[in-house]
């Protein structure tokens, strides 16, 4: 029997355990009809009391370089065991070390501030005319993993079609974010197509990519917290003007603890 914990951050849900599984086992566990059901599986390997490594697999068994919502869940998971010192947890990811500060709000519920590394804002991907009927520009951004961000007008029915099409256009695939800047210039609404998962309630690295792209284009300010409104809730993202360093603040919640056959 395999012991696990189910955690979620803004509806982006994960199976956390302390051993790495094969891609086939991940796919079986993530199946929402025949398995536990989740957007991904994260293996948490202890290094020291307040340091750990996270190994992420998407629901299709693929390995993303980074996962922001998963990062918050891992930090909360470590803190939930009383293992963090001075309120800080260092998580080693495939994209580098990330310093997290989980704050317990109630039983199994945390609010986590996490350093998300440095945004790399790249060029523009011009999609063919048949993608989204007339084509549209996507700004490419790396936040440990690749993102394609568009601020062109869209309707909710476009998200799945555009997400799948743009994901296939980028070598190695990409997460896709369709965005709308809110009134007042301190908020942005985002719909997400996640590589290896599909439509998701939220994407932490995607929220970071959107704010970095918008700040670089002068649509949102640097050095101020921006509310990123996703289907699953709100993340607070700040990007530094001098370094492009990103900070993410958002929730993580333990859903249940269980055992399963693999």
mmCIF file of C-alpha atoms in Angstrom, residues 61-228:
data_model
loop_
_atom_site.group_PDB
_atom_site.id
_atom_site.type_symbol
_atom_site.label_atom_id
_atom_site.label_comp_id
_atom_site.label_asym_id
_atom_site.label_seq_id
_atom_site.Cartn_x
_atom_site.Cartn_y
_atom_site.Cartn_z
ATOM 1 C CA UNK A 61 3.331 11.276 -16.635
ATOM 2 C CA UNK A 62 5.521 14.036 -18.110
ATOM 3 C CA UNK A 63 8.014 16.023 -15.996
ATOM 4 C CA UNK A 64 7.599 19.820 -15.867
ATOM 5 C CA UNK A 65 10.608 21.869 -14.796
ATOM 6 C CA UNK A 66 8.609 23.794 -12.205
ATOM 7 C CA UNK A 67 5.158 23.983 -10.607
ATOM 8 C CA UNK A 68 4.192 27.025 -8.539
ATOM 9 C CA UNK A 69 1.022 25.682 -6.933
ATOM 10 C CA UNK A 70 2.809 22.412 -6.232
ATOM 11 C CA UNK A 71 5.673 24.344 -4.635
ATOM 12 C CA UNK A 72 3.309 25.977 -2.148
ATOM 13 C CA UNK A 73 1.750 22.611 -1.349
ATOM 14 C CA UNK A 74 5.162 21.050 -0.723
ATOM 15 C CA UNK A 75 6.212 23.902 1.584
ATOM 16 C CA UNK A 76 2.958 23.530 3.532
ATOM 17 C CA UNK A 77 3.396 19.734 3.642
ATOM 18 C CA UNK A 78 6.845 20.156 5.212
ATOM 19 C CA UNK A 79 5.603 22.804 7.656
ATOM 20 C CA UNK A 80 2.647 20.586 8.579
ATOM 21 C CA UNK A 81 5.133 18.075 9.936
ATOM 22 C CA UNK A 82 6.808 20.691 12.119
ATOM 23 C CA UNK A 83 9.999 20.336 10.118
ATOM 24 C CA UNK A 84 10.494 23.983 9.102
ATOM 25 C CA UNK A 85 12.794 26.247 11.065
ATOM 26 C CA UNK A 86 12.060 29.929 11.618
ATOM 27 C CA UNK A 87 9.026 29.540 9.393
ATOM 28 C CA UNK A 88 11.112 28.941 6.251
ATOM 29 C CA UNK A 89 11.331 25.944 3.917
ATOM 30 C CA UNK A 90 13.877 25.629 1.092
ATOM 31 C CA UNK A 91 12.618 23.481 -1.775
ATOM 32 C CA UNK A 92 15.011 22.208 -4.444
ATOM 33 C CA UNK A 93 13.227 22.073 -7.804
ATOM 34 C CA UNK A 94 14.419 21.258 -11.314
ATOM 35 C CA UNK A 95 14.508 25.046 -11.846
ATOM 36 C CA UNK A 96 16.654 25.728 -8.773
ATOM 37 C CA UNK A 97 16.165 26.415 -5.061
ATOM 38 C CA UNK A 98 13.022 28.208 -3.929
ATOM 39 C CA UNK A 99 12.648 29.819 -0.498
ATOM 40 C CA UNK A 100 9.133 29.492 0.903
ATOM 41 C CA UNK A 101 7.493 30.865 4.036
ATOM 42 C CA UNK A 102 4.353 28.918 4.947
ATOM 43 C CA UNK A 103 2.064 30.429 7.582
ATOM 44 C CA UNK A 104 -0.480 28.123 9.215
ATOM 45 C CA UNK A 105 -3.987 29.568 9.173
ATOM 46 C CA UNK A 106 -5.927 26.604 10.524
ATOM 47 C CA UNK A 107 -5.738 22.795 10.537
ATOM 48 C CA UNK A 108 -4.273 21.769 7.177
ATOM 49 C CA UNK A 109 -4.543 25.273 5.705
ATOM 50 C CA UNK A 110 -1.567 27.536 4.943
ATOM 51 C CA UNK A 111 -0.764 30.782 3.198
ATOM 52 C CA UNK A 112 2.621 30.535 1.515
ATOM 53 C CA UNK A 113 4.986 33.190 0.209
ATOM 54 C CA UNK A 114 7.472 31.751 -2.281
ATOM 55 C CA UNK A 115 10.408 33.101 -4.253
ATOM 56 C CA UNK A 116 9.862 32.032 -7.854
ATOM 57 C CA UNK A 117 13.209 32.805 -9.432
ATOM 58 C CA UNK A 118 13.759 35.268 -12.259
ATOM 59 C CA UNK A 119 11.465 35.781 -15.235
ATOM 60 C CA UNK A 120 13.015 35.524 -18.687
ATOM 61 C CA UNK A 121 10.825 37.498 -21.069
ATOM 62 C CA UNK A 122 11.513 36.457 -24.639
ATOM 63 C CA UNK A 123 10.202 37.151 -28.097
ATOM 64 C CA UNK A 124 6.746 37.026 -29.631
ATOM 65 C CA UNK A 125 5.227 33.907 -31.152
ATOM 66 C CA UNK A 126 2.934 34.863 -34.019
ATOM 67 C CA UNK A 127 0.375 32.116 -34.440
ATOM 68 C CA UNK A 128 -0.949 31.119 -37.885
ATOM 69 C CA UNK A 129 -4.253 32.584 -39.031
ATOM 70 C CA UNK A 130 -6.113 29.323 -38.430
ATOM 71 C CA UNK A 131 -5.235 29.413 -34.705
ATOM 72 C CA UNK A 132 -7.951 31.429 -33.019
ATOM 73 C CA UNK A 133 -9.543 32.228 -36.399
ATOM 74 C CA UNK A 134 -7.280 35.205 -37.149
ATOM 75 C CA UNK A 135 -4.070 34.353 -35.342
ATOM 76 C CA UNK A 136 -2.704 36.273 -32.353
ATOM 77 C CA UNK A 137 0.625 37.199 -30.739
ATOM 78 C CA UNK A 138 1.914 35.327 -27.688
ATOM 79 C CA UNK A 139 4.783 36.651 -25.570
ATOM 80 C CA UNK A 140 7.132 33.826 -24.593
ATOM 81 C CA UNK A 141 8.216 33.846 -20.940
ATOM 82 C CA UNK A 142 10.250 31.357 -18.922
ATOM 83 C CA UNK A 143 9.666 31.003 -15.190
ATOM 84 C CA UNK A 144 11.646 27.810 -14.843
ATOM 85 C CA UNK A 145 9.238 26.385 -17.421
ATOM 86 C CA UNK A 146 7.936 27.830 -20.741
ATOM 87 C CA UNK A 147 4.826 29.988 -21.089
ATOM 88 C CA UNK A 148 3.031 31.642 -23.993
ATOM 89 C CA UNK A 149 1.083 34.709 -22.824
ATOM 90 C CA UNK A 150 -1.515 36.619 -24.836
ATOM 91 C CA UNK A 151 -3.442 39.781 -23.987
ATOM 92 C CA UNK A 152 -5.499 39.710 -27.198
ATOM 93 C CA UNK A 153 -9.295 39.583 -26.644
ATOM 94 C CA UNK A 154 -10.772 36.104 -26.240
ATOM 95 C CA UNK A 155 -13.900 34.326 -25.070
ATOM 96 C CA UNK A 156 -13.919 31.422 -22.647
ATOM 97 C CA UNK A 157 -14.791 28.969 -25.407
ATOM 98 C CA UNK A 158 -11.444 29.770 -27.090
ATOM 99 C CA UNK A 159 -9.226 28.670 -24.223
ATOM 100 C CA UNK A 160 -9.068 24.918 -24.795
ATOM 101 C CA UNK A 161 -8.693 25.183 -28.585
ATOM 102 C CA UNK A 162 -6.061 27.918 -28.394
ATOM 103 C CA UNK A 163 -4.218 26.270 -25.532
ATOM 104 C CA UNK A 164 -3.884 22.960 -27.312
ATOM 105 C CA UNK A 165 -2.912 24.592 -30.622
ATOM 106 C CA UNK A 166 -0.230 26.891 -29.177
ATOM 107 C CA UNK A 167 1.148 24.121 -26.944
ATOM 108 C CA UNK A 168 1.722 22.072 -30.107
ATOM 109 C CA UNK A 169 3.369 24.982 -31.932
ATOM 110 C CA UNK A 170 6.146 25.383 -29.356
ATOM 111 C CA UNK A 171 8.990 22.883 -29.461
ATOM 112 C CA UNK A 172 8.742 20.838 -26.266
ATOM 113 C CA UNK A 173 5.331 22.356 -25.546
ATOM 114 C CA UNK A 174 4.347 25.321 -23.398
ATOM 115 C CA UNK A 175 1.798 26.427 -20.856
ATOM 116 C CA UNK A 176 -0.633 28.909 -22.403
ATOM 117 C CA UNK A 177 -2.227 31.903 -20.671
ATOM 118 C CA UNK A 178 -5.001 34.091 -22.094
ATOM 119 C CA UNK A 179 -5.309 37.316 -20.119
ATOM 120 C CA UNK A 180 -7.361 40.432 -19.537
ATOM 121 C CA UNK A 181 -5.990 43.418 -17.591
ATOM 122 C CA UNK A 182 -8.535 44.581 -15.002
ATOM 123 C CA UNK A 183 -9.629 48.111 -14.280
ATOM 124 C CA UNK A 184 -7.218 50.080 -12.126
ATOM 125 C CA UNK A 185 -4.074 48.377 -13.400
ATOM 126 C CA UNK A 186 -3.538 46.194 -10.311
ATOM 127 C CA UNK A 187 -5.374 43.063 -11.418
ATOM 128 C CA UNK A 188 -5.332 40.623 -14.312
ATOM 129 C CA UNK A 189 -7.739 37.797 -15.157
ATOM 130 C CA UNK A 190 -6.094 34.667 -16.545
ATOM 131 C CA UNK A 191 -7.316 31.442 -18.150
ATOM 132 C CA UNK A 192 -4.766 28.620 -18.302
ATOM 133 C CA UNK A 193 -3.994 25.677 -20.547
ATOM 134 C CA UNK A 194 -1.289 23.664 -18.799
ATOM 135 C CA UNK A 195 1.153 21.506 -20.728
ATOM 136 C CA UNK A 196 0.645 17.860 -19.842
ATOM 137 C CA UNK A 197 -2.601 18.568 -17.979
ATOM 138 C CA UNK A 198 -5.006 20.661 -20.079
ATOM 139 C CA UNK A 199 -7.393 23.255 -18.676
ATOM 140 C CA UNK A 200 -6.611 23.902 -15.015
ATOM 141 C CA UNK A 201 -8.107 25.905 -12.185
ATOM 142 C CA UNK A 202 -4.820 27.738 -11.601
ATOM 143 C CA UNK A 203 -1.128 27.830 -12.521
ATOM 144 C CA UNK A 204 1.385 29.505 -10.219
ATOM 145 C CA UNK A 205 4.208 29.823 -12.735
ATOM 146 C CA UNK A 206 1.634 30.975 -15.297
ATOM 147 C CA UNK A 207 0.503 33.767 -12.989
ATOM 148 C CA UNK A 208 4.150 34.824 -12.626
ATOM 149 C CA UNK A 209 4.706 34.741 -16.389
ATOM 150 C CA UNK A 210 1.637 36.892 -17.013
ATOM 151 C CA UNK A 211 2.675 39.602 -14.546
ATOM 152 C CA UNK A 212 6.239 39.648 -15.892
ATOM 153 C CA UNK A 213 5.006 39.948 -19.488
ATOM 154 C CA UNK A 214 2.513 42.685 -18.598
ATOM 155 C CA UNK A 215 5.041 44.655 -16.532
ATOM 156 C CA UNK A 216 7.576 44.441 -19.343
ATOM 157 C CA UNK A 217 4.980 45.843 -21.742
ATOM 158 C CA UNK A 218 4.028 48.666 -19.373
ATOM 159 C CA UNK A 219 0.555 47.240 -18.729
ATOM 160 C CA UNK A 220 1.154 46.466 -15.039
ATOM 161 C CA UNK A 221 3.593 48.011 -12.530
ATOM 162 C CA UNK A 222 6.826 46.549 -11.247
ATOM 163 C CA UNK A 223 7.535 46.244 -7.497
ATOM 164 C CA UNK A 224 3.853 46.146 -6.504
ATOM 165 C CA UNK A 225 1.687 43.123 -5.670
ATOM 166 C CA UNK A 226 -0.697 42.259 -8.511
ATOM 167 C CA UNK A 227 -3.835 40.179 -8.009
ATOM 168 C CA UNK A 228 -3.952 37.413 -10.609
#
